[in-house]
CSV table of C-alpha atoms and ligand atoms in Angstrom, one decimal:
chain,number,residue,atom,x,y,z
N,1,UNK,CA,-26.2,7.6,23.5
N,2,UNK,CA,-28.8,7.2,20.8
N,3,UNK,CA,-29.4,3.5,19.9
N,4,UNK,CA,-27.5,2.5,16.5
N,5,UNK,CA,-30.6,-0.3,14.8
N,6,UNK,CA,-29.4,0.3,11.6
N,7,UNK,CA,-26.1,0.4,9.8
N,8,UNK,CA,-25.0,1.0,6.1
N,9,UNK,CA,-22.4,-1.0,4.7
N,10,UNK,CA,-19.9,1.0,2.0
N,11,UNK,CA,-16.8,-1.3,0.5
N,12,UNK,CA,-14.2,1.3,-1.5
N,13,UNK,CA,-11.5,1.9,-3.3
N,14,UNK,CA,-9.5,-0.9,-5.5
N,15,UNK,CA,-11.0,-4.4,-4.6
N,16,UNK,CA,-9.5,-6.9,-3.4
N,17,UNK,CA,-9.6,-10.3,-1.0
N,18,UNK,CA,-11.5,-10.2,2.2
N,19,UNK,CA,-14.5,-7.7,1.4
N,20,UNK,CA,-17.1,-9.7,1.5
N,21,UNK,CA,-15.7,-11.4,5.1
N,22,UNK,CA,-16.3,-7.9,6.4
N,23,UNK,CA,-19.8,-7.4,5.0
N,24,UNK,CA,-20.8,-11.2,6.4
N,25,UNK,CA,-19.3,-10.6,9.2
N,26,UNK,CA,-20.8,-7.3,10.4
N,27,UNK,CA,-24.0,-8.7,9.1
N,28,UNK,CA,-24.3,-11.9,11.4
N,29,UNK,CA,-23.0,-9.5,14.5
N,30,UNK,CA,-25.8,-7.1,13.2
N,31,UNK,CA,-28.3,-10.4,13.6
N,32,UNK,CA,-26.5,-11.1,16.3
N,33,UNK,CA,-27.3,-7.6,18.5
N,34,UNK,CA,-30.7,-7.2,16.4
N,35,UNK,CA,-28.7,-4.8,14.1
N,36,UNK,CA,-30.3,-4.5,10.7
N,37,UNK,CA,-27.3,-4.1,8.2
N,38,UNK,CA,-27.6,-2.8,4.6
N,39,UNK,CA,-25.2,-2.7,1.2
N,40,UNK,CA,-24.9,0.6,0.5
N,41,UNK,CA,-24.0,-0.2,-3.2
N,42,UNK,CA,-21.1,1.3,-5.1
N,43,UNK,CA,-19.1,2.9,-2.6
N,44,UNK,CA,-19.7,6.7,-1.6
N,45,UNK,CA,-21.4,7.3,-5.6
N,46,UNK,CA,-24.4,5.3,-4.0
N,47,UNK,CA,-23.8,7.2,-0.5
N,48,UNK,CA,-24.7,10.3,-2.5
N,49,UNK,CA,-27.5,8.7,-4.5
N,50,UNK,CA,-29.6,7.1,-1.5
N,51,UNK,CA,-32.4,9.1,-2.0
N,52,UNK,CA,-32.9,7.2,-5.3
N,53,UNK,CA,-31.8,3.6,-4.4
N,54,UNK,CA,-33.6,0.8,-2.7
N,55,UNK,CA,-30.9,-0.5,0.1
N,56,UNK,CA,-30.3,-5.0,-0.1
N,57,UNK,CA,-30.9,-5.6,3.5
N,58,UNK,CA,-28.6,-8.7,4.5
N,59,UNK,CA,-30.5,-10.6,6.7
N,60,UNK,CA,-29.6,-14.1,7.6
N,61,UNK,CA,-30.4,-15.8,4.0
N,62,UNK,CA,-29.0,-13.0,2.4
N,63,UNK,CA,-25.6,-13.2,4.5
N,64,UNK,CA,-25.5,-16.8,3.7
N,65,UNK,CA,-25.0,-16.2,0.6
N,66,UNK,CA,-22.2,-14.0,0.5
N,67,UNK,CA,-19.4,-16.0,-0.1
N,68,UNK,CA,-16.3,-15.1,2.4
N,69,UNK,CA,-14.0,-16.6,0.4
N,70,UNK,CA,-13.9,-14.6,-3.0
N,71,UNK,CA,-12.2,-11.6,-3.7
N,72,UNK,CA,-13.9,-8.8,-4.8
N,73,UNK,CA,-17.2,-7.1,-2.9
N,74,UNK,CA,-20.9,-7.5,-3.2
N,75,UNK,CA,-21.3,-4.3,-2.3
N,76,UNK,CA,-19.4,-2.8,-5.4
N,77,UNK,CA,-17.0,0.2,-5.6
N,78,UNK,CA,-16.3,3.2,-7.4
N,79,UNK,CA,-13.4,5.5,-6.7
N,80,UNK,CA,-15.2,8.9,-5.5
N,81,UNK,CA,-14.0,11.5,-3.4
N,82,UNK,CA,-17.3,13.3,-1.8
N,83,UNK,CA,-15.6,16.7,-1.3
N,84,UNK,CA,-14.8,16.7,-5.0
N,85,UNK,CA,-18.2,16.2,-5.7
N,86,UNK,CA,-19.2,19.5,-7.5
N,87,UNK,CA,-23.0,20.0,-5.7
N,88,UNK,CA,-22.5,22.5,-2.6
N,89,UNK,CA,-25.3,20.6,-0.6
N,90,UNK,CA,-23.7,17.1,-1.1
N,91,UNK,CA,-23.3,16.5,2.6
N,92,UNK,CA,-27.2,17.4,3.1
N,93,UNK,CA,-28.7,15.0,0.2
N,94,UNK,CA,-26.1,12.5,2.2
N,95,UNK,CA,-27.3,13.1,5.4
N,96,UNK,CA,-31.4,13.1,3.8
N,97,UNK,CA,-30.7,10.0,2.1
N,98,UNK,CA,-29.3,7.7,5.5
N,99,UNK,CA,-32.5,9.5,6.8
N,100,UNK,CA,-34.5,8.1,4.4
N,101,UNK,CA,-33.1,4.6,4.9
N,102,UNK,CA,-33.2,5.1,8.8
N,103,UNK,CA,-29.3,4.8,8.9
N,104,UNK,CA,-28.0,5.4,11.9
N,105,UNK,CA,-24.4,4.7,10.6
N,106,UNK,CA,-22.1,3.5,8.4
N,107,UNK,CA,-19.6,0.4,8.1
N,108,UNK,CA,-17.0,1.8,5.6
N,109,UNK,CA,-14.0,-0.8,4.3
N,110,UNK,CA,-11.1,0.9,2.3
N,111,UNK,CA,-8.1,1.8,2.4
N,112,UNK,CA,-5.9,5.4,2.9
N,113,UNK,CA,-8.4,7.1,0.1
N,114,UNK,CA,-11.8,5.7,1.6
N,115,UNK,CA,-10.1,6.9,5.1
N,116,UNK,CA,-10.0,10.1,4.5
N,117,UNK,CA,-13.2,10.4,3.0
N,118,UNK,CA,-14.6,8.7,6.0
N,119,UNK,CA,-13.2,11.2,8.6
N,120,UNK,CA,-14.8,13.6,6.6
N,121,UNK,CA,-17.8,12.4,6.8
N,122,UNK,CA,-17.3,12.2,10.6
N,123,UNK,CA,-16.4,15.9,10.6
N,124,UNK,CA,-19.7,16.6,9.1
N,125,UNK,CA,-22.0,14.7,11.3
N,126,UNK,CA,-21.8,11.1,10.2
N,127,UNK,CA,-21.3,8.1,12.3
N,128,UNK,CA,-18.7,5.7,10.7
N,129,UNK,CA,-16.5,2.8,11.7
N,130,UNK,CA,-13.5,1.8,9.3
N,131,UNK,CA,-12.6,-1.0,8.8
N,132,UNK,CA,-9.0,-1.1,7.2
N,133,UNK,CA,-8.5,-2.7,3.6
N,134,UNK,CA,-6.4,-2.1,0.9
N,135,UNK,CA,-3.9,-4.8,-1.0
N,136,UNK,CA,-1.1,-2.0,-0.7
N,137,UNK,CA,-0.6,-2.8,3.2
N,138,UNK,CA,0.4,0.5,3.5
N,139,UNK,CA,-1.8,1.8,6.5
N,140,UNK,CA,-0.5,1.9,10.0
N,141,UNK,CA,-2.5,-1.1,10.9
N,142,UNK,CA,-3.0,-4.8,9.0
N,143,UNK,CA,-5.5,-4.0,6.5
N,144,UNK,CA,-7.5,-6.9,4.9
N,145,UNK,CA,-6.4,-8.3,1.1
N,146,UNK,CA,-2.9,-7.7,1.3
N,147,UNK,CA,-2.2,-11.3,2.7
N,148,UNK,CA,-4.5,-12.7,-0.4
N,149,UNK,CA,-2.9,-9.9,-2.9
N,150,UNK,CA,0.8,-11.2,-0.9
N,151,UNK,CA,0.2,-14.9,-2.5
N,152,UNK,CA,-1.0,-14.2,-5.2
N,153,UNK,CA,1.8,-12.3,-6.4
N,154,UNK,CA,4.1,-15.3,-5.3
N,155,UNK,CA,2.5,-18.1,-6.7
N,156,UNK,CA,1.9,-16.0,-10.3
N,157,UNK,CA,5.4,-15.2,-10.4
N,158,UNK,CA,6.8,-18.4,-9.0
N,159,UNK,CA,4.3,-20.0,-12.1
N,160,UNK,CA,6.4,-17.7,-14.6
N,161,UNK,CA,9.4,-19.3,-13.7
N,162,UNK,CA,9.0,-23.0,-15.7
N,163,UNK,CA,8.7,-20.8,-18.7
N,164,UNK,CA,11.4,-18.2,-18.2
N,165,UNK,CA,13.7,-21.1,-17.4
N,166,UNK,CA,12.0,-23.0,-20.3
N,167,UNK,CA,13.3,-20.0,-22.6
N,168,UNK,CA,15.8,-19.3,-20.8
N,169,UNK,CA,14.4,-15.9,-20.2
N,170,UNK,CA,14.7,-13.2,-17.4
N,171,UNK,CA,11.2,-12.2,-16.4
N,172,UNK,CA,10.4,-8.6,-15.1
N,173,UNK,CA,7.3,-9.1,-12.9
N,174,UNK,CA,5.2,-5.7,-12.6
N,175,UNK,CA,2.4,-5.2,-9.4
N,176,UNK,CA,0.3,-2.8,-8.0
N,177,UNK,CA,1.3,-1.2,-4.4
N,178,UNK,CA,1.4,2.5,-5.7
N,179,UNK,CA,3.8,4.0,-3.5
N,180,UNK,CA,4.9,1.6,-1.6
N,181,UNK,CA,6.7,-1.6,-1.8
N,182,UNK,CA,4.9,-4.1,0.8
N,183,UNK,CA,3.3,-6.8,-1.6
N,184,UNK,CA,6.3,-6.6,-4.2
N,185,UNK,CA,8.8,-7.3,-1.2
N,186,UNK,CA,6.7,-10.1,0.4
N,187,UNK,CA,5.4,-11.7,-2.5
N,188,UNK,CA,8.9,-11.6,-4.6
N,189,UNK,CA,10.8,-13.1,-1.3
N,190,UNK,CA,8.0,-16.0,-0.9
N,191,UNK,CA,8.3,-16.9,-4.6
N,192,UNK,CA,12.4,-16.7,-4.4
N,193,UNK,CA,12.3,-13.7,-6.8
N,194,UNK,CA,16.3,-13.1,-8.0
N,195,UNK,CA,15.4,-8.8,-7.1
N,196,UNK,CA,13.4,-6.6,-5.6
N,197,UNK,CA,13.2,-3.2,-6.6
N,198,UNK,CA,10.4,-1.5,-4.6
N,199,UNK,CA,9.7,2.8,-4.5
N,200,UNK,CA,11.4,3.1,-1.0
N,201,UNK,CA,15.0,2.5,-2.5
N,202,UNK,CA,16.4,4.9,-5.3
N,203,UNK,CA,17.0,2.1,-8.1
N,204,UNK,CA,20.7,1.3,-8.8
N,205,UNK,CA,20.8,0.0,-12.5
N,206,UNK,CA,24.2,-0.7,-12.5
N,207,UNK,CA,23.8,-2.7,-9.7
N,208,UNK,CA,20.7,-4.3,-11.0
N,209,UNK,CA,22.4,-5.8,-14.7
N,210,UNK,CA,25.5,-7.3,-12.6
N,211,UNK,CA,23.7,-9.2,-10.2
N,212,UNK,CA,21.2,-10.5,-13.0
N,213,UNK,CA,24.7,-10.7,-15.3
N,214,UNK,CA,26.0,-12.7,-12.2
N,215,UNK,CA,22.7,-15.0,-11.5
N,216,UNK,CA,21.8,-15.6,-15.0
N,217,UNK,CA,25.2,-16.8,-15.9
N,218,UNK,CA,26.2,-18.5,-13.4
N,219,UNK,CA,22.8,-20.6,-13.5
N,220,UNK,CA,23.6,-21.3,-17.1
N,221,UNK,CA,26.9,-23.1,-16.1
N,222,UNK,CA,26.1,-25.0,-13.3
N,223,UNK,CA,22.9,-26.8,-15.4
N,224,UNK,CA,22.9,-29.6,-17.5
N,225,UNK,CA,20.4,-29.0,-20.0
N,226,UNK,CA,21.8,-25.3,-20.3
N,227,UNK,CA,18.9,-23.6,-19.0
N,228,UNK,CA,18.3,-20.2,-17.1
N,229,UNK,CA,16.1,-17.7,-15.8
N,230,UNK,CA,16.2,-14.4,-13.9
N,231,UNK,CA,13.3,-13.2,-11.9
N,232,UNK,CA,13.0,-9.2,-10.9
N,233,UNK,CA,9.3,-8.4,-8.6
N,234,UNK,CA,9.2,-4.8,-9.6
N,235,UNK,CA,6.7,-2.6,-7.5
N,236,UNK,CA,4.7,-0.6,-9.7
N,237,UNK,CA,5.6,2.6,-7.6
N,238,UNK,CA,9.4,2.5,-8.4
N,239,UNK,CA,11.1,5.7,-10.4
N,240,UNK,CA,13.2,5.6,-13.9
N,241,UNK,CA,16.9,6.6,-14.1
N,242,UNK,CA,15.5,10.2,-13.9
N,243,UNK,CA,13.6,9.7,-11.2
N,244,UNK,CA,10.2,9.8,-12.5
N,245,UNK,CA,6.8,7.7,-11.9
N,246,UNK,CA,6.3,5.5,-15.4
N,247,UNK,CA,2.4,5.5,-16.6
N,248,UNK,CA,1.6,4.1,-19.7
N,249,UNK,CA,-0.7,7.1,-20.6
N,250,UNK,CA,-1.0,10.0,-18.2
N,251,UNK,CA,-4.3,9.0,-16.8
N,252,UNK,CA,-6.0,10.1,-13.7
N,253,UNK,CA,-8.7,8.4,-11.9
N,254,UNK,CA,-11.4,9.7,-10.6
N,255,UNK,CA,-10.1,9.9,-6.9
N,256,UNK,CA,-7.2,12.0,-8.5
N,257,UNK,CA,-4.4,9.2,-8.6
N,258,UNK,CA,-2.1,9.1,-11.4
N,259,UNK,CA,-2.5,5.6,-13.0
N,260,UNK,CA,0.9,3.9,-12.6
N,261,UNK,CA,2.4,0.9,-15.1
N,262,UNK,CA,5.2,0.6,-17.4
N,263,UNK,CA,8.3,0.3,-15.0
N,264,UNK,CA,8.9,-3.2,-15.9
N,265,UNK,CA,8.7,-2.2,-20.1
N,266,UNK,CA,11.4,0.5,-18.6
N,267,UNK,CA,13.8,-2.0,-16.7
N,268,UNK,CA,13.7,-4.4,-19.7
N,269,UNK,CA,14.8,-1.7,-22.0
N,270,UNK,CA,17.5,-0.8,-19.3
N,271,UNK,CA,19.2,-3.9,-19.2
N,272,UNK,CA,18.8,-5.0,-23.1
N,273,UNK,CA,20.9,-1.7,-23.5
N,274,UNK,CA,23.5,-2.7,-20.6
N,275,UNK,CA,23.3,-6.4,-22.5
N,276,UNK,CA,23.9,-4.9,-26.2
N,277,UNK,CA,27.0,-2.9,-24.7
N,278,UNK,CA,28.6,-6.1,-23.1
N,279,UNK,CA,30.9,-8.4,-25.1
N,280,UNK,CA,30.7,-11.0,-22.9
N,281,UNK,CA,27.2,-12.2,-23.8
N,282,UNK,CA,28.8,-13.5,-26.9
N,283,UNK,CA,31.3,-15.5,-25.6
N,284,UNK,CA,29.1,-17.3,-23.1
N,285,UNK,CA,26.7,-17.9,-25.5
N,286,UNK,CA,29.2,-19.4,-28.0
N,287,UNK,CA,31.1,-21.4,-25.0
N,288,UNK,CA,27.6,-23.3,-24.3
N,289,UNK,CA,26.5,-23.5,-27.7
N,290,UNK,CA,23.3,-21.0,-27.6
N,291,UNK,CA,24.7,-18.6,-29.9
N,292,UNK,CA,23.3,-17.8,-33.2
N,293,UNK,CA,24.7,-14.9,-35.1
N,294,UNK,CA,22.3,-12.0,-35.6
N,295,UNK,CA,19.1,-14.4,-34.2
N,296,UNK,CA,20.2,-15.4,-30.4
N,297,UNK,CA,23.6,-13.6,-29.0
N,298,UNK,CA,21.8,-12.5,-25.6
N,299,UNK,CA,19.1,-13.5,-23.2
N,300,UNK,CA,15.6,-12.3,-24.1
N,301,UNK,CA,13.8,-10.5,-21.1
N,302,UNK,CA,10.1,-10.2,-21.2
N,303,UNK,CA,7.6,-8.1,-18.7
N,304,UNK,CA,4.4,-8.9,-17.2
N,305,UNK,CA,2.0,-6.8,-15.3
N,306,UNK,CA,0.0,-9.1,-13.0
N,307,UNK,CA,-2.4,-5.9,-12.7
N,308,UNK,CA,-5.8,-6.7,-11.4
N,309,UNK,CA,-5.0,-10.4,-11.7
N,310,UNK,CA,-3.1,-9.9,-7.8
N,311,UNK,CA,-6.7,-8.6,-6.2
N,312,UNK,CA,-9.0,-11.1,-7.7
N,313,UNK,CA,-9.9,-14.3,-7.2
N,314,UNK,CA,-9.3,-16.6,-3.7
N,315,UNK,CA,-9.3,-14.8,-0.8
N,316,UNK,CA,-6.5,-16.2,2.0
N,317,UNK,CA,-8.2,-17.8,4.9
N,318,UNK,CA,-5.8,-14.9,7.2
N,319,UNK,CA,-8.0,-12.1,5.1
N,320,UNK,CA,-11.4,-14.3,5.3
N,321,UNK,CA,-11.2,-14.3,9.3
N,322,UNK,CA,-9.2,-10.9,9.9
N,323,UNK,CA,-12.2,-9.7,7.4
N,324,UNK,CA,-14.8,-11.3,9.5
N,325,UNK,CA,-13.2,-9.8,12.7
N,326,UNK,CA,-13.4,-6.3,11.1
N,327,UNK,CA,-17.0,-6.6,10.7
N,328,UNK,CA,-17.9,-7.8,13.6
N,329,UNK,CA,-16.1,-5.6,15.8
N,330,UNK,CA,-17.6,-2.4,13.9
N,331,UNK,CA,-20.9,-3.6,14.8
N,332,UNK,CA,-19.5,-3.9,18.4
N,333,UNK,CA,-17.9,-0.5,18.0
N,334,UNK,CA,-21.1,1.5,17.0
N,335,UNK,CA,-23.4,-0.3,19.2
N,336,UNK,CA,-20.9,1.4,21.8
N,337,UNK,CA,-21.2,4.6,20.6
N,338,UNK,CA,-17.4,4.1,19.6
N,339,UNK,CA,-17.0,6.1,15.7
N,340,UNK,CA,-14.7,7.9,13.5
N,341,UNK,CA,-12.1,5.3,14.8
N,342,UNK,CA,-10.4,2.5,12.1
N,343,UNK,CA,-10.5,-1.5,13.8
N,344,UNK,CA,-7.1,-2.9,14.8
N,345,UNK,CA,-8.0,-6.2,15.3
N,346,UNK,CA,-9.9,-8.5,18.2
N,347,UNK,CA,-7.9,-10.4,20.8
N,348,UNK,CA,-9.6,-12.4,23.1
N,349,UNK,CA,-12.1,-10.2,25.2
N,350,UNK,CA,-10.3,-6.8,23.6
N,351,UNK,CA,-11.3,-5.0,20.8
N,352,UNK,CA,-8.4,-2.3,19.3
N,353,UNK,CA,-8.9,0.4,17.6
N,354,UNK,CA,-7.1,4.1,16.5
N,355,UNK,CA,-8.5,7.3,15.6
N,356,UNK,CA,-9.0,6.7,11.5
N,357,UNK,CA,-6.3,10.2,10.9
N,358,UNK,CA,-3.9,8.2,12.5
N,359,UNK,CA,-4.5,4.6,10.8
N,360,UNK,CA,-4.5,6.2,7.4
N,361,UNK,CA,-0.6,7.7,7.4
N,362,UNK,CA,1.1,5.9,5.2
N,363,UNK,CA,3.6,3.1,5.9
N,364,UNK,CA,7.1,2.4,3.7
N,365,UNK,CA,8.5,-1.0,3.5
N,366,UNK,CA,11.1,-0.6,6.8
N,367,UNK,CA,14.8,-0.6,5.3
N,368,UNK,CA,16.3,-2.6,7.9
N,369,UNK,CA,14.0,-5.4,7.1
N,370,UNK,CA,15.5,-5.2,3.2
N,371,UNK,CA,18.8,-5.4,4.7
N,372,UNK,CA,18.1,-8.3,6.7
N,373,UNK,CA,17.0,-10.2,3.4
N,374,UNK,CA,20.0,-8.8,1.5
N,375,UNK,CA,22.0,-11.0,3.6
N,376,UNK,CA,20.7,-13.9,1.3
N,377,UNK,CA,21.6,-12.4,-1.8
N,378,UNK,CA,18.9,-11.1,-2.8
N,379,UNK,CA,19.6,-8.0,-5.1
N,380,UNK,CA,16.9,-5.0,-4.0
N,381,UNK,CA,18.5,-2.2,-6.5
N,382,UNK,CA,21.3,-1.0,-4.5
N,383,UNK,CA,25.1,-2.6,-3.1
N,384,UNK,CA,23.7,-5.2,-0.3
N,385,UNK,CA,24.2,-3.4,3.5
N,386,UNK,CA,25.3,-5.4,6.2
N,387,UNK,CA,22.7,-6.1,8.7
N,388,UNK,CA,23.2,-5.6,12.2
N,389,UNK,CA,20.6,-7.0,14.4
N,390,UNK,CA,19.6,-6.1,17.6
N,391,UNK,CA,18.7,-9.3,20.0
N,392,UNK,CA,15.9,-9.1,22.3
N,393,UNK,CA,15.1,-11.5,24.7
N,394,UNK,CA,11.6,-12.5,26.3
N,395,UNK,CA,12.2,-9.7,29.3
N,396,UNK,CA,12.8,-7.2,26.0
N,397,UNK,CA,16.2,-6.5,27.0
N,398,UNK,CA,18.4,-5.9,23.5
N,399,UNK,CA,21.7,-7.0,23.2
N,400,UNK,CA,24.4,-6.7,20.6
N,401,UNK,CA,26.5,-9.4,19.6
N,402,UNK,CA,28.0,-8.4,16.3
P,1,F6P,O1,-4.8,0.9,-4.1
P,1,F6P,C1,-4.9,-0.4,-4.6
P,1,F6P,C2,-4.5,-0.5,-6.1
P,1,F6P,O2,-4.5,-1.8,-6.4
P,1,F6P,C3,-3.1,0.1,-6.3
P,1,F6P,O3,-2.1,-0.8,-5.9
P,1,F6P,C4,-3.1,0.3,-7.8
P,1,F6P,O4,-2.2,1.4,-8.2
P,1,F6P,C5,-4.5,0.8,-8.0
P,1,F6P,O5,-5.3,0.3,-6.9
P,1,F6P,C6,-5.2,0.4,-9.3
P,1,F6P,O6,-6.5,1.0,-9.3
P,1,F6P,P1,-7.6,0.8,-10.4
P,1,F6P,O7,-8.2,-0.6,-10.2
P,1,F6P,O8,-8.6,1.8,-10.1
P,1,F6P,O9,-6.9,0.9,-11.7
């Protein structure tokens, strides 16, 4: 087993909180285990360019001053896909440029994208750890940011209430996940979102305009000052009518992901059509004196995108330590001669980890889960199931009670 002295450290993909836990903390292990670690900067762009770049070793002063607690990564990103790179010797100038540096391996934090790139990497000769990060918590194991992206989105959206009841307004809350629903279900049932439409359930929007018909009014009656809101979390990932993705502009990044955003513009539209269609807008409105011929005779609705706004910022202490953890245990992993594997987490004395194919398949919001939540009224775009839980008890035997 040759000795690993000096390791590369790539951050990838779409920011988000918890980076720069994982660079610190592989950087004080590295000190730790007399590991010299590097910032490889800009993702795998600056893995192809080492041969031109000088490397920011992060030695102890240089780790002290990467603050664990801010979204974001020093290191820097770029969303590249090496085998799409159009030079046929790209894996050689990779390979001469950690050569050059005296890499022995590389630290690589990202998500399902950056995971695949990794492995292959590995398949061509490279030494690399993962470490698992994306806000979409949509690999197979935890993956750092999603806990700081999760409360984000709930306090943004629970903020947007005081003016959507202010106004009186429904509020359609748009976020990123791309095809999956995890941070739009979490965050919409911590910041008592009304609905939850996510990609993993075929959108009913009948079902949608009576529950908010339902909610809205029936928060109008029972308040004193006349006031109301209605708040949908919709995840960025969820289809139209016709059961098509909604992008703004057909754009593409440079990974070869379709840019998605506009579902919430869509849903607005959807249920100002089912509102202009439905005579009974005007009679509440006149009963509790908010109507105003041909100015006010139904509720306004109004989107936002949170966008970039849900990775930025405060990381989550959760994300700051798992982040850390990840760090340090790919240090721990390499040193071993342990690679091409993504880090599960640390646990005491043990250290897990999965091969990274496996850790990068991704994982839909489980529908059972929904169901349970349904149970509170909670509308997620489709007539509420009844759930049926299994009880298991501490020897894990299951039984069924209802
Ligand atoms: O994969 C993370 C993510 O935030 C997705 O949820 C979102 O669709 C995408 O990145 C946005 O990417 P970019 O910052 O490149 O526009």
């Amino acid at each position: 087993m040759s000795e690993i002295k000096r390791i590369g450290i790539i951050t990838s993909g779409g920011d988000c909180g918890g980076l720069n836990a994982v660079i610190r903390g592989a950087a004080r292990m590295g000190i730790n285990h007399n590991i010299e670690t590097f910032i490889i900067p800009n993702g795998f762009t600056g893995l192809y360019n080492l041969n031109m770049l000088e490397l920011a070793k992060i030695d102890l002063n240089r780790a002290d001053r990467i603050h664990s607690g801010v979204a974001g990564s020093e290191a820097g990103h770029s969303r590249v896909k090496i085998s799409k790179i159009k030079d046929p010797d790209k894996y050689e100038i990779i390979k001469k440029g950690l050569e050059k540096h005296n890499l022995d391996a590389i630290i690589i934090a990202g998500g399902d994208d950056t995971g695949s790139v990794m492995v292959d990497l590995i398949n061509h000769g490279i030494k690399c750890v993962h470490v698992p990060k994306t806000m979409d918590l949509d690999l197979q194991t935890y993956s750092v940011g999603s806990d700081s992206t999760i409360n984000r989105i709930s306090k943004f959206t629970d903020d947007l209430r005081t003016t959507g009841l202010t106004h009186n307004r429904a509020l359609v809350v748009e976020v990123f996940g791309r095809y999956a629903g995890h941070t739009a279900f979490r965050g919409g049932i911590a910041a008592d979102a009304d609905c939850i439409l996510v990609p993993e359930i075929e959108v009913d929007y009948d079902v949608v305009y009576e529950h908010f018909k339902k909610t809205y009014i029936n928060r109008l009656l029972t308040s004193d000052t006349k006031s109301s809101t209605y708040i949908i979390v919709v995840a960025e990932g969820v289809k139209n009518k016709e059961g098509k993705h909604l992008v703004d502009e057909e754009t593409i990044d440079s990974f070869g992901h379709k840019r998605l955003n506009g579902i919430s513009s869509y849903i607005r539209k959807q249920i100002e059509t089912y509102m202009k269609q439905d005579p009974e807008w005007e009679r509440i409105f006149k009963n509790e004196g908010l109507y105003i011929e041909d100015l006010y005779t139904y509720p306004e609705i109004r989107e936002v995108q949170l966008g970039h706004l849900v990775r930025s910022g405060q990381t989550s202490a959760y994300d700051v330590t798992f982040g850390k953890q990840g760090g340090g245990a790919a240090i721990l992993l390499l040193k071993n001669g342990i690679y091409g594997v993504t880090v599960v987490g640390v646990k005491g004395n043990d250290i897990s980890y999965i091969p990274t194919e496996e850790a990068i398949i991704q994982k839909y919001v489980d529908l059972d889960e929904i169901t349970f939540y349904e149970s509170f009224g909670i509308c997620f775009g489709r007539k509420n199931e009844y759930y049926n839980p299994n009880f298991i008890n501490h020897e894990g035997k299951i039984h069924r009670y209802m």
